[in-house]
PDB file of C-alpha atoms in Angstrom:
ATOM      1  CA  UNK U   1       0.396  -0.063   0.084  1.00 70.00           C
ATOM      2  CA  UNK U   2       1.106   3.377  -0.133  1.00 86.00           C
ATOM      3  CA  UNK U   3       2.552   3.908   3.350  1.00 86.00           C
ATOM      4  CA  UNK U   4       5.176   2.099   2.758  1.00 81.00           C
ATOM      5  CA  UNK U   5       6.408   3.292  -0.361  1.00 85.00           C
ATOM      6  CA  UNK U   6       6.087   7.274   1.020  1.00 92.00           C
ATOM      7  CA  UNK U   7       9.191   9.027   1.660  1.00 92.00           C
ATOM      8  CA  UNK U   8       7.551  10.902   4.957  1.00 92.00           C
ATOM      9  CA  UNK U   9       6.634   7.775   6.402  1.00 94.00           C
ATOM     10  CA  UNK U  10      10.418   5.755   6.007  1.00 93.00           C
ATOM     11  CA  UNK U  11      11.648   9.051   7.540  1.00 94.00           C
ATOM     12  CA  UNK U  12       9.535   9.313  10.373  1.00 94.00           C
ATOM     13  CA  UNK U  13      10.144   5.386  10.763  1.00 94.00           C
ATOM     14  CA  UNK U  14      13.701   5.312  11.390  1.00 94.00           C
ATOM     15  CA  UNK U  15      14.179   8.307  13.168  1.00 94.00           C
ATOM     16  CA  UNK U  16      11.709   7.381  15.829  1.00 95.00           C
ATOM     17  CA  UNK U  17      14.032   3.768  15.677  1.00 95.00           C
ATOM     18  CA  UNK U  18      16.936   5.796  16.364  1.00 94.00           C
ATOM     19  CA  UNK U  19      15.404   8.276  18.887  1.00 94.00           C
ATOM     20  CA  UNK U  20      13.883   5.374  20.524  1.00 96.00           C
ATOM     21  CA  UNK U  21      17.288   3.428  21.180  1.00 95.00           C
ATOM     22  CA  UNK U  22      19.004   7.052  21.592  1.00 95.00           C
ATOM     23  CA  UNK U  23      17.103   7.520  24.836  1.00 96.00           C
ATOM     24  CA  UNK U  24      17.538   4.362  26.183  1.00 96.00           C
ATOM     25  CA  UNK U  25      21.166   5.385  25.608  1.00 95.00           C
ATOM     26  CA  UNK U  26      20.917   8.288  27.563  1.00 96.00           C
ATOM     27  CA  UNK U  27      18.388   6.948  30.257  1.00 95.00           C
ATOM     28  CA  UNK U  28      21.348   6.313  32.557  1.00 94.00           C
ATOM     29  CA  UNK U  29      22.435  10.130  32.316  1.00 95.00           C
ATOM     30  CA  UNK U  30      18.703  10.933  33.210  1.00 93.00           C
ATOM     31  CA  UNK U  31      18.460  13.299  30.169  1.00 95.00           C
ATOM     32  CA  UNK U  32      16.716  12.925  27.316  1.00 95.00           C
ATOM     33  CA  UNK U  33      17.837  13.457  23.540  1.00 95.00           C
ATOM     34  CA  UNK U  34      16.969  16.652  22.833  1.00 95.00           C
ATOM     35  CA  UNK U  35      17.682  18.109  26.321  1.00 97.00           C
ATOM     36  CA  UNK U  36      21.394  16.387  25.220  1.00 97.00           C
ATOM     37  CA  UNK U  37      20.247  18.372  21.825  1.00 96.00           C
ATOM     38  CA  UNK U  38      19.970  21.929  23.323  1.00 97.00           C
ATOM     39  CA  UNK U  39      23.077  21.941  25.084  1.00 97.00           C
ATOM     40  CA  UNK U  40      25.353  20.597  22.569  1.00 96.00           C
ATOM     41  CA  UNK U  41      23.796  23.883  20.644  1.00 97.00           C
ATOM     42  CA  UNK U  42      23.640  26.403  23.902  1.00 97.00           C
ATOM     43  CA  UNK U  43      27.562  24.757  24.225  1.00 96.00           C
ATOM     44  CA  UNK U  44      29.194  25.602  20.476  1.00 95.00           C
ATOM     45  CA  UNK U  45      26.615  28.677  19.257  1.00 94.00           C
ATOM     46  CA  UNK U  46      26.743  32.654  20.350  1.00 91.00           C
ATOM     47  CA  UNK U  47      24.458  34.732  22.055  1.00 88.00           C
ATOM     48  CA  UNK U  48      22.040  31.385  22.396  1.00 91.00           C
ATOM     49  CA  UNK U  49      18.611  32.273  22.862  1.00 90.00           C
ATOM     50  CA  UNK U  50      14.648  30.940  22.739  1.00 91.00           C
ATOM     51  CA  UNK U  51      14.419  31.470  19.491  1.00 91.00           C
ATOM     52  CA  UNK U  52      18.130  30.444  17.991  1.00 93.00           C
ATOM     53  CA  UNK U  53      17.605  26.803  19.987  1.00 96.00           C
ATOM     54  CA  UNK U  54      13.661  26.104  18.447  1.00 95.00           C
ATOM     55  CA  UNK U  55      15.104  26.970  14.588  1.00 94.00           C
ATOM     56  CA  UNK U  56      18.207  25.000  14.810  1.00 95.00           C
ATOM     57  CA  UNK U  57      16.114  22.182  16.081  1.00 95.00           C
ATOM     58  CA  UNK U  58      12.905  22.724  13.781  1.00 91.00           C
ATOM     59  CA  UNK U  59      10.814  23.154  17.408  1.00 94.00           C
ATOM     60  CA  UNK U  60       7.967  25.433  18.670  1.00 94.00           C
ATOM     61  CA  UNK U  61       9.195  27.590  21.545  1.00 90.00           C
ATOM     62  CA  UNK U  62       6.213  26.186  23.518  1.00 93.00           C
ATOM     63  CA  UNK U  63       8.137  22.750  23.311  1.00 94.00           C
ATOM     64  CA  UNK U  64      11.674  24.964  23.385  1.00 95.00           C
ATOM     65  CA  UNK U  65      10.791  26.782  26.824  1.00 93.00           C
ATOM     66  CA  UNK U  66      10.172  23.132  28.628  1.00 95.00           C
ATOM     67  CA  UNK U  67      13.053  22.093  27.322  1.00 96.00           C
ATOM     68  CA  UNK U  68      14.412  24.935  28.545  1.00 96.00           C
ATOM     69  CA  UNK U  69      12.911  24.792  32.231  1.00 95.00           C
ATOM     70  CA  UNK U  70      13.495  21.181  32.318  1.00 96.00           C
ATOM     71  CA  UNK U  71      17.077  22.203  32.050  1.00 97.00           C
ATOM     72  CA  UNK U  72      17.015  25.841  34.650  1.00 96.00           C
ATOM     73  CA  UNK U  73      15.703  22.723  36.946  1.00 96.00           C
ATOM     74  CA  UNK U  74      18.113  20.524  36.681  1.00 96.00           C
ATOM     75  CA  UNK U  75      21.312  22.845  36.709  1.00 96.00           C
ATOM     76  CA  UNK U  76      21.737  22.322  33.510  1.00 97.00           C
ATOM     77  CA  UNK U  77      21.432  26.297  32.241  1.00 97.00           C
ATOM     78  CA  UNK U  78      21.586  29.458  33.284  1.00 95.00           C
ATOM     79  CA  UNK U  79      18.957  32.236  31.411  1.00 91.00           C
ATOM     80  CA  UNK U  80      20.030  35.772  31.948  1.00 88.00           C
ATOM     81  CA  UNK U  81      17.226  38.727  30.990  1.00 84.00           C
ATOM     82  CA  UNK U  82      18.697  40.375  27.697  1.00 79.00           C
ATOM     83  CA  UNK U  83      15.302  42.268  27.284  1.00 82.00           C
ATOM     84  CA  UNK U  84      11.882  42.099  28.246  1.00 81.00           C
ATOM     85  CA  UNK U  85      11.137  39.917  25.622  1.00 81.00           C
ATOM     86  CA  UNK U  86      14.560  37.671  25.835  1.00 82.00           C
ATOM     87  CA  UNK U  87      16.692  35.561  26.894  1.00 85.00           C
ATOM     88  CA  UNK U  88      20.419  34.183  26.969  1.00 87.00           C
ATOM     89  CA  UNK U  89      21.214  31.242  27.159  1.00 94.00           C
ATOM     90  CA  UNK U  90      24.300  29.401  28.843  1.00 94.00           C
ATOM     91  CA  UNK U  91      25.299  26.026  29.990  1.00 96.00           C
ATOM     92  CA  UNK U  92      26.262  25.618  33.490  1.00 97.00           C
ATOM     93  CA  UNK U  93      29.567  23.443  34.817  1.00 97.00           C
ATOM     94  CA  UNK U  94      26.596  20.624  35.808  1.00 97.00           C
ATOM     95  CA  UNK U  95      25.674  20.166  32.375  1.00 97.00           C
ATOM     96  CA  UNK U  96      29.288  20.607  31.293  1.00 97.00           C
ATOM     97  CA  UNK U  97      29.745  17.550  32.616  1.00 97.00           C
ATOM     98  CA  UNK U  98      26.337  15.666  31.750  1.00 97.00           C
ATOM     99  CA  UNK U  99      28.221  16.671  27.821  1.00 96.00           C
ATOM    100  CA  UNK U 100      31.017  15.473  28.663  1.00 96.00           C
ATOM    101  CA  UNK U 101      29.778  12.253  30.786  1.00 96.00           C
ATOM    102  CA  UNK U 102      27.873  11.021  27.964  1.00 96.00           C
ATOM    103  CA  UNK U 103      29.928  12.006  24.812  1.00 96.00           C
ATOM    104  CA  UNK U 104      31.585   8.556  24.411  1.00 95.00           C
ATOM    105  CA  UNK U 105      28.314   7.065  24.667  1.00 94.00           C
ATOM    106  CA  UNK U 106      26.406   9.399  22.185  1.00 95.00           C
ATOM    107  CA  UNK U 107      29.714   9.563  19.179  1.00 94.00           C
ATOM    108  CA  UNK U 108      29.923   5.335  19.859  1.00 95.00           C
ATOM    109  CA  UNK U 109      25.765   4.934  19.210  1.00 94.00           C
ATOM    110  CA  UNK U 110      26.766   7.937  16.036  1.00 91.00           C
ATOM    111  CA  UNK U 111      29.229   6.062  14.403  1.00 92.00           C
ATOM    112  CA  UNK U 112      27.583   2.170  14.426  1.00 92.00           C
ATOM    113  CA  UNK U 113      24.186   3.736  13.690  1.00 85.00           C
ATOM    114  CA  UNK U 114      25.824   5.073  10.300  1.00 90.00           C
ATOM    115  CA  UNK U 115      28.944   2.227   9.917  1.00 92.00           C
ATOM    116  CA  UNK U 116      26.997   0.878   7.245  1.00 92.00           C
ATOM    117  CA  UNK U 117      27.197   3.398   5.299  1.00 94.00           C
ATOM    118  CA  UNK U 118      29.947   4.411   3.187  1.00 95.00           C
ATOM    119  CA  UNK U 119      31.593   8.096   3.502  1.00 93.00           C
ATOM    120  CA  UNK U 120      30.048   8.694   0.014  1.00 96.00           C
ATOM    121  CA  UNK U 121      26.528   7.297   0.810  1.00 96.00           C
ATOM    122  CA  UNK U 122      26.702   8.958   4.743  1.00 94.00           C
ATOM    123  CA  UNK U 123      27.083  12.800   1.768  1.00 95.00           C
ATOM    124  CA  UNK U 124      23.767  11.890  -0.150  1.00 96.00           C
ATOM    125  CA  UNK U 125      21.947  10.668   2.323  1.00 95.00           C
ATOM    126  CA  UNK U 126      22.213  13.786   4.096  1.00 95.00           C
ATOM    127  CA  UNK U 127      21.858  15.987   1.398  1.00 96.00           C
ATOM    128  CA  UNK U 128      19.261  14.259  -0.206  1.00 96.00           C
ATOM    129  CA  UNK U 129      17.752  15.001   3.325  1.00 95.00           C
ATOM    130  CA  UNK U 130      17.965  18.693   2.520  1.00 94.00           C
ATOM    131  CA  UNK U 131      16.787  18.633  -0.182  1.00 95.00           C
ATOM    132  CA  UNK U 132      13.321  17.302   1.258  1.00 94.00           C
ATOM    133  CA  UNK U 133      13.152  19.705   3.668  1.00 91.00           C
ATOM    134  CA  UNK U 134      13.686  22.407   1.264  1.00 92.00           C
ATOM    135  CA  UNK U 135      10.741  20.893  -0.345  1.00 93.00           C
ATOM    136  CA  UNK U 136       8.320  20.772   2.651  1.00 91.00           C
ATOM    137  CA  UNK U 137       9.296  24.428   3.164  1.00 89.00           C
ATOM    138  CA  UNK U 138       8.811  25.385  -0.034  1.00 92.00           C
ATOM    139  CA  UNK U 139       4.533  24.222   0.028  1.00 92.00           C
ATOM    140  CA  UNK U 140       2.023  26.479   0.814  1.00 77.00           C
TER     141      UNK U 140
END
């Protein structure tokens, strides 16, 4: 049937498998994949705001707000009010520690799930996914 041949379905199905396994691996660090991704963005991007994180992760601001509140409650980030509408977000030493502690596990996971792809196949896949994302954005 058509669902099995749907690009969106296959991408979503694969993303769910990756996310479920990644969630299991991160459980021992008591952090969710989206929280860890948010910490990575905060660590490596400059002048990080909620809007910037939402744009990078392609998530709505409400979802990012919840993630940031959880990270702040866990002591992984600190928010500093820039103006009435904007907070600058910084990673704390505890946030740095959780990234460092989980780093080897995350690198190993990323390497293992893409290990059956050759470098040129991986580059092609990334390029194709970017093209699909652009096509979706153009749909009105």
